[in-house]
PDB file of C-alpha atoms and ligand atoms in Angstrom:
ATOM      1  CA  MET A   1     106.949 220.633 108.092  1.00  0.00           C
ATOM      2  CA  ASP A   2     107.806 217.825 110.531  1.00  0.00           C
ATOM      3  CA  TRP A   3     110.477 218.543 112.165  1.00  0.00           C
ATOM      4  CA  LYS A   4     112.105 215.261 113.870  1.00  0.00           C
ATOM      5  CA  LEU A   5     114.991 217.422 116.243  1.00  0.00           C
ATOM      6  CA  ALA A   6     113.105 220.461 116.497  1.00  0.00           C
ATOM      7  CA  GLY A   7     114.472 222.628 119.663  1.00  0.00           C
ATOM      8  CA  LYS A   8     117.168 220.278 119.682  1.00  0.00           C
ATOM      9  CA  THR A   9     120.898 220.967 119.940  1.00  0.00           C
ATOM     10  CA  ALA A  10     123.202 218.415 118.716  1.00  0.00           C
ATOM     11  CA  LEU A  11     127.040 218.667 118.946  1.00  0.00           C
ATOM     12  CA  ILE A  12     128.674 216.387 116.401  1.00  0.00           C
ATOM     13  CA  THR A  13     132.325 215.897 116.561  1.00  0.00           C
ATOM     14  CA  GLY A  14     134.165 215.765 112.801  1.00  0.00           C
ATOM     15  CA  ALA A  15     131.261 217.427 111.304  1.00  0.00           C
ATOM     16  CA  GLY A  16     134.029 219.288 108.582  1.00  0.00           C
ATOM     17  CA  ASN A  17     134.081 217.188 106.247  1.00  0.00           C
ATOM     18  CA  GLY A  18     132.950 213.636 104.971  1.00  0.00           C
ATOM     19  CA  ILE A  19     129.745 211.717 107.140  1.00  0.00           C
ATOM     20  CA  GLY A  20     129.453 214.321 110.148  1.00  0.00           C
ATOM     21  CA  ARG A  21     129.065 216.677 107.395  1.00  0.00           C
ATOM     22  CA  GLU A  22     126.351 215.356 106.134  1.00  0.00           C
ATOM     23  CA  ILE A  23     124.869 214.593 109.458  1.00  0.00           C
ATOM     24  CA  ALA A  24     125.357 217.998 111.233  1.00  0.00           C
ATOM     25  CA  ARG A  25     123.693 219.234 108.007  1.00  0.00           C
ATOM     26  CA  ARG A  26     120.718 216.466 108.538  1.00  0.00           C
ATOM     27  CA  PHE A  27     120.100 217.420 112.178  1.00  0.00           C
ATOM     28  CA  ALA A  28     119.849 220.969 111.023  1.00  0.00           C
ATOM     29  CA  ALA A  29     117.595 220.070 108.736  1.00  0.00           C
ATOM     30  CA  GLU A  30     115.441 218.293 111.305  1.00  0.00           C
ATOM     31  CA  GLY A  31     114.942 221.499 113.232  1.00  0.00           C
ATOM     32  CA  ALA A  32     118.347 221.290 115.965  1.00  0.00           C
ATOM     33  CA  ARG A  33     120.527 223.519 116.633  1.00  0.00           C
ATOM     34  CA  VAL A  34     123.844 222.376 115.611  1.00  0.00           C
ATOM     35  CA  VAL A  35     127.411 222.574 116.961  1.00  0.00           C
ATOM     36  CA  SER A  36     129.398 221.490 114.988  1.00  0.00           C
ATOM     37  CA  LEU A  37     133.365 220.319 116.192  1.00  0.00           C
ATOM     38  CA  ASP A  38     136.152 219.402 114.240  1.00  0.00           C
ATOM     39  CA  VAL A  39     140.029 220.304 114.028  1.00  0.00           C
ATOM     40  CA  ASP A  40     139.744 221.470 110.568  1.00  0.00           C
ATOM     41  CA  ARG A  41     139.142 224.261 111.010  1.00  0.00           C
ATOM     42  CA  GLU A  42     138.685 225.314 107.338  1.00  0.00           C
ATOM     43  CA  GLY A  43     136.429 222.133 106.976  1.00  0.00           C
ATOM     44  CA  ASN A  44     134.250 223.450 109.726  1.00  0.00           C
ATOM     45  CA  ALA A  45     133.559 226.765 108.461  1.00  0.00           C
ATOM     46  CA  GLN A  46     132.486 225.555 105.261  1.00  0.00           C
ATOM     47  CA  THR A  47     130.197 222.800 107.175  1.00  0.00           C
ATOM     48  CA  ALA A  48     128.514 225.919 109.038  1.00  0.00           C
ATOM     49  CA  SER A  49     128.233 227.923 105.788  1.00  0.00           C
ATOM     50  CA  LEU A  50     126.190 225.200 103.895  1.00  0.00           C
ATOM     51  CA  ILE A  51     124.093 224.832 106.968  1.00  0.00           C
ATOM     52  CA  ARG A  52     123.326 228.824 107.782  1.00  0.00           C
ATOM     53  CA  GLU A  53     122.475 228.784 103.464  1.00  0.00           C
ATOM     54  CA  GLY A  54     120.125 226.768 104.439  1.00  0.00           C
ATOM     55  CA  GLY A  55     118.442 229.213 106.689  1.00  0.00           C
ATOM     56  CA  SER A  56     119.390 226.388 110.091  1.00  0.00           C
ATOM     57  CA  LEU A  57     121.580 227.535 112.810  1.00  0.00           C
ATOM     58  CA  CYS A  58     125.067 226.105 112.983  1.00  0.00           C
ATOM     59  CA  GLU A  59     128.125 227.067 115.345  1.00  0.00           C
ATOM     60  CA  PRO A  60     131.142 225.457 114.688  1.00  0.00           C
ATOM     61  CA  VAL A  61     134.123 224.939 116.890  1.00  0.00           C
ATOM     62  CA  GLU A  62     137.217 224.329 116.693  1.00  0.00           C
ATOM     63  CA  ALA A  63     138.769 221.471 118.564  1.00  0.00           C
ATOM     64  CA  ASP A  64     140.415 218.192 119.266  1.00  0.00           C
ATOM     65  CA  VAL A  65     138.229 215.356 120.585  1.00  0.00           C
ATOM     66  CA  ALA A  66     141.153 213.808 122.144  1.00  0.00           C
ATOM     67  CA  VAL A  67     142.115 217.108 124.431  1.00  0.00           C
ATOM     68  CA  ALA A  68     140.082 217.584 127.824  1.00  0.00           C
ATOM     69  CA  ALA A  69     140.469 221.231 127.342  1.00  0.00           C
ATOM     70  CA  ASP A  70     139.492 221.606 124.102  1.00  0.00           C
ATOM     71  CA  VAL A  71     136.361 219.224 124.377  1.00  0.00           C
ATOM     72  CA  GLU A  72     135.468 221.346 127.448  1.00  0.00           C
ATOM     73  CA  ARG A  73     135.625 224.779 126.092  1.00  0.00           C
ATOM     74  CA  ALA A  74     133.483 223.490 122.873  1.00  0.00           C
ATOM     75  CA  PHE A  75     130.864 222.180 125.564  1.00  0.00           C
ATOM     76  CA  ARG A  76     131.085 225.428 127.110  1.00  0.00           C
ATOM     77  CA  ILE A  77     130.483 227.360 124.248  1.00  0.00           C
ATOM     78  CA  ALA A  78     127.766 225.097 123.004  1.00  0.00           C
ATOM     79  CA  GLY A  79     125.743 225.158 126.121  1.00  0.00           C
ATOM     80  CA  PRO A  80     123.137 222.532 127.197  1.00  0.00           C
ATOM     81  CA  VAL A  81     123.443 219.916 124.646  1.00  0.00           C
ATOM     82  CA  ASP A  82     120.378 217.053 124.092  1.00  0.00           C
ATOM     83  CA  ILE A  83     122.318 215.589 121.350  1.00  0.00           C
ATOM     84  CA  LEU A  84     125.783 213.954 120.811  1.00  0.00           C
ATOM     85  CA  VAL A  85     126.848 212.464 117.395  1.00  0.00           C
ATOM     86  CA  ASN A  86     130.857 210.976 118.217  1.00  0.00           C
ATOM     87  CA  ASN A  87     132.275 210.961 114.734  1.00  0.00           C
ATOM     88  CA  ALA A  88     135.408 212.054 114.661  1.00  0.00           C
ATOM     89  CA  ALA A  89     138.435 209.676 113.791  1.00  0.00           C
ATOM     90  CA  ILE A  90     141.421 209.070 112.145  1.00  0.00           C
ATOM     91  CA  TRP A  91     143.055 206.217 110.862  1.00  0.00           C
ATOM     92  CA  SER A  92     146.217 207.363 108.602  1.00  0.00           C
ATOM     93  CA  GLY A  93     149.407 205.240 109.421  1.00  0.00           C
ATOM     94  CA  ASP A  94     147.422 202.011 110.456  1.00  0.00           C
ATOM     95  CA  GLY A  95     147.078 198.612 109.159  1.00  0.00           C
ATOM     96  CA  LEU A  96     149.362 195.344 109.533  1.00  0.00           C
ATOM     97  CA  LEU A  97     150.010 195.470 113.815  1.00  0.00           C
ATOM     98  CA  HIS A  98     153.293 194.827 113.907  1.00  0.00           C
ATOM     99  CA  GLU A  99     153.734 197.715 111.683  1.00  0.00           C
ATOM    100  CA  VAL A 100     152.036 200.695 113.561  1.00  0.00           C
ATOM    101  CA  SER A 101     154.164 202.930 115.139  1.00  0.00           C
ATOM    102  CA  GLU A 102     153.540 203.987 118.619  1.00  0.00           C
ATOM    103  CA  PRO A 103     152.987 207.236 118.547  1.00  0.00           C
ATOM    104  CA  GLU A 104     150.544 206.117 115.462  1.00  0.00           C
ATOM    105  CA  TRP A 105     148.670 203.535 117.261  1.00  0.00           C
ATOM    106  CA  ASP A 106     148.398 206.444 120.925  1.00  0.00           C
ATOM    107  CA  ARG A 107     147.582 208.892 118.508  1.00  0.00           C
ATOM    108  CA  ILE A 108     144.680 206.981 117.031  1.00  0.00           C
ATOM    109  CA  VAL A 109     142.927 204.851 119.765  1.00  0.00           C
ATOM    110  CA  ALA A 110     143.485 208.501 121.568  1.00  0.00           C
ATOM    111  CA  VAL A 111     141.159 210.478 118.736  1.00  0.00           C
ATOM    112  CA  CYS A 112     138.539 207.203 118.178  1.00  0.00           C
ATOM    113  CA  LEU A 113     138.094 206.324 121.648  1.00  0.00           C
ATOM    114  CA  LYS A 114     139.289 208.609 124.302  1.00  0.00           C
ATOM    115  CA  GLY A 115     137.901 210.904 122.102  1.00  0.00           C
ATOM    116  CA  VAL A 116     134.339 209.691 122.898  1.00  0.00           C
ATOM    117  CA  TYR A 117     134.797 209.201 126.403  1.00  0.00           C
ATOM    118  CA  LEU A 118     135.985 212.894 126.604  1.00  0.00           C
ATOM    119  CA  CYS A 119     132.529 214.457 124.747  1.00  0.00           C
ATOM    120  CA  SER A 120     130.531 211.706 126.239  1.00  0.00           C
ATOM    121  CA  ARG A 121     131.701 212.252 129.982  1.00  0.00           C
ATOM    122  CA  GLU A 122     130.845 216.378 129.188  1.00  0.00           C
ATOM    123  CA  ALA A 123     127.379 216.209 127.228  1.00  0.00           C
ATOM    124  CA  LEU A 124     126.465 213.610 130.339  1.00  0.00           C
ATOM    125  CA  ARG A 125     126.973 216.556 132.814  1.00  0.00           C
ATOM    126  CA  GLY A 126     124.094 218.025 131.970  1.00  0.00           C
ATOM    127  CA  MET A 127     121.997 215.429 130.208  1.00  0.00           C
ATOM    128  CA  MET A 128     121.622 213.902 133.530  1.00  0.00           C
ATOM    129  CA  GLU A 129     121.121 216.620 135.696  1.00  0.00           C
ATOM    130  CA  ARG A 130     117.682 217.175 132.560  1.00  0.00           C
ATOM    131  CA  ARG A 131     117.288 213.354 132.596  1.00  0.00           C
ATOM    132  CA  ALA A 132     117.397 213.493 129.118  1.00  0.00           C
ATOM    133  CA  GLY A 133     119.712 213.359 125.793  1.00  0.00           C
ATOM    134  CA  ALA A 134     120.498 210.967 122.976  1.00  0.00           C
ATOM    135  CA  ILE A 135     123.914 209.859 122.358  1.00  0.00           C
ATOM    136  CA  VAL A 136     125.125 208.249 118.847  1.00  0.00           C
ATOM    137  CA  HIS A 137     128.294 206.716 118.575  1.00  0.00           C
ATOM    138  CA  ILE A 138     130.030 206.607 115.098  1.00  0.00           C
ATOM    139  CA  SER A 139     131.856 202.892 114.850  1.00  0.00           C
ATOM    140  CA  SER A 140     132.740 200.576 112.035  1.00  0.00           C
ATOM    141  CA  VAL A 141     131.978 196.787 110.601  1.00  0.00           C
ATOM    142  CA  ASN A 142     135.802 196.841 111.251  1.00  0.00           C
ATOM    143  CA  ALA A 143     134.380 196.282 115.207  1.00  0.00           C
ATOM    144  CA  LEU A 144     132.886 193.642 114.158  1.00  0.00           C
ATOM    145  CA  THR A 145     134.592 191.494 111.775  1.00  0.00           C
ATOM    146  CA  GLY A 146     138.620 191.499 111.309  1.00  0.00           C
ATOM    147  CA  ILE A 147     139.222 193.224 108.038  1.00  0.00           C
ATOM    148  CA  HIS A 148     142.323 195.750 108.150  1.00  0.00           C
ATOM    149  CA  LEU A 149     143.660 198.910 110.373  1.00  0.00           C
ATOM    150  CA  ALA A 150     144.270 197.198 114.112  1.00  0.00           C
ATOM    151  CA  ALA A 151     144.505 200.305 115.914  1.00  0.00           C
ATOM    152  CA  TYR A 152     141.279 201.854 114.499  1.00  0.00           C
ATOM    153  CA  THR A 153     139.766 198.175 115.141  1.00  0.00           C
ATOM    154  CA  ALA A 154     140.191 197.760 118.821  1.00  0.00           C
ATOM    155  CA  ALA A 155     139.442 201.910 119.441  1.00  0.00           C
ATOM    156  CA  LYS A 156     136.027 200.994 117.097  1.00  0.00           C
ATOM    157  CA  GLY A 157     135.871 197.675 119.018  1.00  0.00           C
ATOM    158  CA  GLY A 158     135.783 199.654 122.206  1.00  0.00           C
ATOM    159  CA  ILE A 159     133.359 202.148 121.287  1.00  0.00           C
ATOM    160  CA  VAL A 160     130.801 198.615 120.715  1.00  0.00           C
ATOM    161  CA  SER A 161     131.330 197.852 124.113  1.00  0.00           C
ATOM    162  CA  LEU A 162     131.304 201.450 125.199  1.00  0.00           C
ATOM    163  CA  THR A 163     127.986 201.911 123.998  1.00  0.00           C
ATOM    164  CA  ARG A 164     126.590 199.299 125.984  1.00  0.00           C
ATOM    165  CA  LEU A 165     127.165 199.627 129.444  1.00  0.00           C
ATOM    166  CA  MET A 166     126.490 203.320 128.596  1.00  0.00           C
ATOM    167  CA  ALA A 167     123.639 202.120 128.018  1.00  0.00           C
ATOM    168  CA  VAL A 168     123.076 200.377 130.931  1.00  0.00           C
ATOM    169  CA  GLN A 169     124.543 202.925 133.129  1.00  0.00           C
ATOM    170  CA  TYR A 170     123.054 205.970 131.811  1.00  0.00           C
ATOM    171  CA  GLY A 171     119.265 204.654 131.134  1.00  0.00           C
ATOM    172  CA  PRO A 172     118.020 205.541 134.659  1.00  0.00           C
ATOM    173  CA  PHE A 173     118.576 209.005 133.466  1.00  0.00           C
ATOM    174  CA  GLY A 174     116.384 208.535 130.558  1.00  0.00           C
ATOM    175  CA  ILE A 175     119.548 209.117 128.209  1.00  0.00           C
ATOM    176  CA  ARG A 176     119.992 206.678 125.171  1.00  0.00           C
ATOM    177  CA  VAL A 177     123.547 205.273 123.679  1.00  0.00           C
ATOM    178  CA  ASN A 178     123.269 203.766 120.435  1.00  0.00           C
ATOM    179  CA  ALA A 179     125.691 202.842 117.712  1.00  0.00           C
ATOM    180  CA  ILE A 180     126.045 202.908 113.962  1.00  0.00           C
ATOM    181  CA  CYS A 181     128.551 200.121 112.468  1.00  0.00           C
ATOM    182  CA  PRO A 182     128.933 201.369 108.270  1.00  0.00           C
ATOM    183  CA  GLY A 183     130.051 199.633 106.108  1.00  0.00           C
ATOM    184  CA  THR A 184     132.454 201.383 103.350  1.00  0.00           C
ATOM    185  CA  ILE A 185     130.811 205.182 102.431  1.00  0.00           C
ATOM    186  CA  MET A 186     131.552 206.965  99.836  1.00  0.00           C
ATOM    187  CA  THR A 187     132.452 210.655 100.884  1.00  0.00           C
ATOM    188  CA  GLU A 188     135.151 212.795  98.581  1.00  0.00           C
ATOM    189  CA  SER A 189     137.865 211.837 100.733  1.00  0.00           C
ATOM    190  CA  SER A 190     137.226 207.767 100.061  1.00  0.00           C
ATOM    191  CA  ARG A 191     136.606 208.919  96.606  1.00  0.00           C
ATOM    192  CA  ARG A 192     139.679 211.050  96.206  1.00  0.00           C
ATOM    193  CA  HIS A 193     141.411 207.577  97.859  1.00  0.00           C
ATOM    194  CA  TYR A 194     139.553 205.154  95.833  1.00  0.00           C
ATOM    195  CA  ASP A 195     140.726 207.237  92.697  1.00  0.00           C
ATOM    196  CA  GLN A 196     144.045 206.652  93.327  1.00  0.00           C
ATOM    197  CA  TYR A 197     143.412 202.798  93.954  1.00  0.00           C
ATOM    198  CA  PRO A 198     141.063 201.251  91.718  1.00  0.00           C
ATOM    199  CA  ASP A 199     142.171 197.876  91.899  1.00  0.00           C
ATOM    200  CA  GLN A 200     141.419 198.628  95.787  1.00  0.00           C
ATOM    201  CA  GLU A 201     137.275 199.818  94.980  1.00  0.00           C
ATOM    202  CA  ALA A 202     136.885 196.515  92.377  1.00  0.00           C
ATOM    203  CA  GLU A 203     138.170 193.959  95.205  1.00  0.00           C
ATOM    204  CA  LEU A 204     136.649 195.720  97.641  1.00  0.00           C
ATOM    205  CA  ARG A 205     133.197 196.159  96.342  1.00  0.00           C
ATOM    206  CA  GLU A 206     132.504 192.702  94.937  1.00  0.00           C
ATOM    207  CA  LEU A 207     132.597 191.895  98.292  1.00  0.00           C
ATOM    208  CA  TYR A 208     128.802 193.814  98.879  1.00  0.00           C
ATOM    209  CA  PRO A 209     126.030 191.696  97.984  1.00  0.00           C
ATOM    210  CA  ALA A 210     124.379 194.268  95.917  1.00  0.00           C
ATOM    211  CA  ARG A 211     128.499 195.063  94.324  1.00  0.00           C
ATOM    212  CA  LYS A 212     127.715 199.219  96.123  1.00  0.00           C
ATOM    213  CA  PHE A 213     128.830 200.996  98.521  1.00  0.00           C
ATOM    214  CA  GLY A 214     126.767 203.213 101.032  1.00  0.00           C
ATOM    215  CA  ALA A 215     126.593 207.210 101.437  1.00  0.00           C
ATOM    216  CA  PRO A 216     126.235 210.084 104.027  1.00  0.00           C
ATOM    217  CA  THR A 217     123.279 210.169 103.467  1.00  0.00           C
ATOM    218  CA  ASP A 218     122.729 206.825 104.860  1.00  0.00           C
ATOM    219  CA  VAL A 219     124.614 207.299 108.201  1.00  0.00           C
ATOM    220  CA  ALA A 220     122.924 210.883 108.411  1.00  0.00           C
ATOM    221  CA  GLY A 221     119.396 208.746 108.101  1.00  0.00           C
ATOM    222  CA  CYS A 222     120.170 206.486 110.445  1.00  0.00           C
ATOM    223  CA  ALA A 223     121.383 208.921 112.772  1.00  0.00           C
ATOM    224  CA  VAL A 224     118.599 211.275 113.124  1.00  0.00           C
ATOM    225  CA  PHE A 225     116.345 208.448 113.727  1.00  0.00           C
ATOM    226  CA  LEU A 226     118.647 206.845 116.272  1.00  0.00           C
ATOM    227  CA  ALA A 227     118.461 210.567 118.497  1.00  0.00           C
ATOM    228  CA  SER A 228     114.969 211.224 117.282  1.00  0.00           C
ATOM    229  CA  PRO A 229     111.767 210.266 119.385  1.00  0.00           C
ATOM    230  CA  GLN A 230     111.270 207.842 117.097  1.00  0.00           C
ATOM    231  CA  GLY A 231     114.160 206.315 117.996  1.00  0.00           C
ATOM    232  CA  GLU A 232     112.842 205.759 121.376  1.00  0.00           C
ATOM    233  CA  PHE A 233     113.023 202.242 122.433  1.00  0.00           C
ATOM    234  CA  PHE A 234     116.025 201.975 121.328  1.00  0.00           C
ATOM    235  CA  ASN A 235     119.623 202.031 123.652  1.00  0.00           C
ATOM    236  CA  GLY A 236     122.580 199.919 123.587  1.00  0.00           C
ATOM    237  CA  SER A 237     121.849 199.399 119.900  1.00  0.00           C
ATOM    238  CA  ILE A 238     124.479 198.730 117.861  1.00  0.00           C
ATOM    239  CA  VAL A 239     123.219 199.223 113.872  1.00  0.00           C
ATOM    240  CA  VAL A 240     124.981 197.489 110.985  1.00  0.00           C
ATOM    241  CA  LEU A 241     124.564 199.959 108.165  1.00  0.00           C
ATOM    242  CA  ASP A 242     126.648 197.904 105.723  1.00  0.00           C
ATOM    243  CA  GLY A 243     124.493 196.718 102.438  1.00  0.00           C
ATOM    244  CA  GLY A 244     125.038 193.179 103.621  1.00  0.00           C
ATOM    245  CA  LEU A 245     129.066 193.038 104.168  1.00  0.00           C
ATOM    246  CA  THR A 246     129.264 191.241 107.568  1.00  0.00           C
ATOM    247  CA  ALA A 247     125.114 188.942 107.208  1.00  0.00           C
ATOM    248  CA  GLY A 248     127.476 185.904 106.413  1.00  0.00           C
ATOM    249  CA  VAL A 249     129.802 184.302 103.528  1.00  0.00           C
ATOM    250  CA  ARG A 250     128.886 184.040  99.858  1.00  0.00           C
ATOM    251  CA  ILE A 251     130.651 181.537  98.414  1.00  0.00           C
ATOM    252  CA  PRO A 252     130.626 181.991  94.269  1.00  0.00           C
ATOM    253  CA  SER A 253     130.162 178.824  92.663  1.00  0.00           C
ATOM    254  CA  LEU A 254     126.665 177.815  94.840  1.00  0.00           C
ATOM    255  CA  TYR A 255     125.232 180.773  93.062  1.00  0.00           C
ATOM    256  CA  ARG A 256     126.624 180.694  89.725  1.00  0.00           C
ATOM    257  CA  ARG A 257     123.751 178.653  86.959  1.00  0.00           C
TER     258      ARG A 257
HETATM  259  N1  NAD B 301     133.933 206.164 104.961  1.00  0.00           N
HETATM  260  C1  NAD B 301     133.718 205.481 105.636  1.00  0.00           C
HETATM  261  O1  NAD B 301     133.806 204.302 104.631  1.00  0.00           O
HETATM  262  C2  NAD B 301     133.555 204.610 106.941  1.00  0.00           C
HETATM  263  C3  NAD B 301     133.469 203.231 107.260  1.00  0.00           C
HETATM  264  C4  NAD B 301     132.975 202.784 108.473  1.00  0.00           C
HETATM  265  C5  NAD B 301     132.434 203.935 109.359  1.00  0.00           C
HETATM  266  N2  NAD B 301     133.405 205.064 108.974  1.00  0.00           N
HETATM  267  C6  NAD B 301     133.216 206.404 110.472  1.00  0.00           C
HETATM  268  O2  NAD B 301     132.646 207.345 110.048  1.00  0.00           O
HETATM  269  C7  NAD B 301     133.033 208.399 110.372  1.00  0.00           C
HETATM  270  C8  NAD B 301     133.361 209.768 109.480  1.00  0.00           C
HETATM  271  O3  NAD B 301     134.358 209.319 108.738  1.00  0.00           O
HETATM  272  P1  NAD B 301     134.106 209.772 107.396  1.00  0.00           P
HETATM  273  O4  NAD B 301     134.937 209.004 106.742  1.00  0.00           O
HETATM  274  O5  NAD B 301     133.349 210.551 107.229  1.00  0.00           O
HETATM  275  O6  NAD B 301     136.277 210.416 107.582  1.00  0.00           O
HETATM  276  P2  NAD B 301     136.653 211.932 107.289  1.00  0.00           P
HETATM  277  O7  NAD B 301     138.044 211.525 107.570  1.00  0.00           O
HETATM  278  O8  NAD B 301     136.300 212.676 106.110  1.00  0.00           O
HETATM  279  O9  NAD B 301     136.294 212.901 108.719  1.00  0.00           O
HETATM  280  C9  NAD B 301     136.651 212.439 109.414  1.00  0.00           C
HETATM  281  C10 NAD B 301     136.218 213.982 110.175  1.00  0.00           C
HETATM  282  O10 NAD B 301     136.962 213.969 111.703  1.00  0.00           O
HETATM  283  C11 NAD B 301     138.071 215.366 111.679  1.00  0.00           C
HETATM  284  N3  NAD B 301     138.638 214.740 112.795  1.00  0.00           N
HETATM  285  C12 NAD B 301     139.637 213.996 112.611  1.00  0.00           C
HETATM  286  N4  NAD B 301     140.853 214.180 113.915  1.00  0.00           N
HETATM  287  C13 NAD B 301     140.135 215.108 114.919  1.00  0.00           C
HETATM  288  C14 NAD B 301     140.320 215.131 116.234  1.00  0.00           C
HETATM  289  N5  NAD B 301     141.202 214.809 116.874  1.00  0.00           N
HETATM  290  N6  NAD B 301     139.537 216.239 116.631  1.00  0.00           N
HETATM  291  C15 NAD B 301     138.181 216.779 116.186  1.00  0.00           C
HETATM  292  N7  NAD B 301     137.501 216.512 115.254  1.00  0.00           N
HETATM  293  C16 NAD B 301     138.818 215.555 114.317  1.00  0.00           C
HETATM  294  C17 NAD B 301     138.681 215.481 110.685  1.00  0.00           C
HETATM  295  O11 NAD B 301     139.215 216.558 110.528  1.00  0.00           O
HETATM  296  C18 NAD B 301     137.372 215.575 109.351  1.00  0.00           C
HETATM  297  O12 NAD B 301     136.497 215.997 109.711  1.00  0.00           O
HETATM  298  C19 NAD B 301     134.771 208.436 111.234  1.00  0.00           C
HETATM  299  O13 NAD B 301     133.891 207.779 112.546  1.00  0.00           O
HETATM  300  C20 NAD B 301     134.934 206.643 110.292  1.00  0.00           C
HETATM  301  O14 NAD B 301     135.586 205.801 111.540  1.00  0.00           O
HETATM  302  C21 NAD B 301     133.841 205.420 107.792  1.00  0.00           C
END
């Protein structure tokens, strides 16, 4: 077996559910020792059990990425971290800018953007000493084109800008920083959401050239690639993983035969 991440410690935020859980599982399957960080203690324990059942190592840590003391404690527990995946995010309460309350705006930006700063800051300290490391941010297509969710969009756009700056600032230390911008990824919770709003799902699906959404495994495979030696020359890259959603505009009548 060709382990892509053998001997590496990977800390993955928001690993207790959805895409983060799949990234954690995939990193473990590629030989990494995983530290799964989440505020959701139960979900995170489940992620750890799934990974351990597969014979790999996982240490679950309960922490809030928006709280500096939590993040510092998580990195103390983790020990030296070779790979950081900044995946934790929230968007509940978000929508039209004029309707987002100030506390909701502050909380969404704190989790989605400040959390990236706090976790990256902790990871970078050790990575700079060892002059090696890989950081993968999970942004979104919302950072690239206006769709919905004002606070989330602002935070995800901030991540894209930070990715480029961090690549420039830390490249000389042998540290690579990249971001993935996924389109709609069907997780268990998005499945539950669209089961409630089938019209929304149908409208959204129409916007995808192949009329299909992505899966958590698509994001996990991309994250492994970017963090592994195969992704060695990727630095400051914004990888759009959206099934063509943002590739262009398709005018239906032009394609009707
Ligand atoms: N699902 C999609 O369609 C989609 C599309 C584009 C981008 N993304 C991005 O992918 C990432 C994962 O999304 P998902 O769909 O798996 O979401 P999810 O809600 O299923 O999982 C997010 C995880 O983050 C955790 N989390 C929330 N706040 C936290 C905090 N303060 N500290 C630590 N953990 C916290 C949650 O408990 C949860 O386990 C996010 O960055 C999201 O913006 C998702």
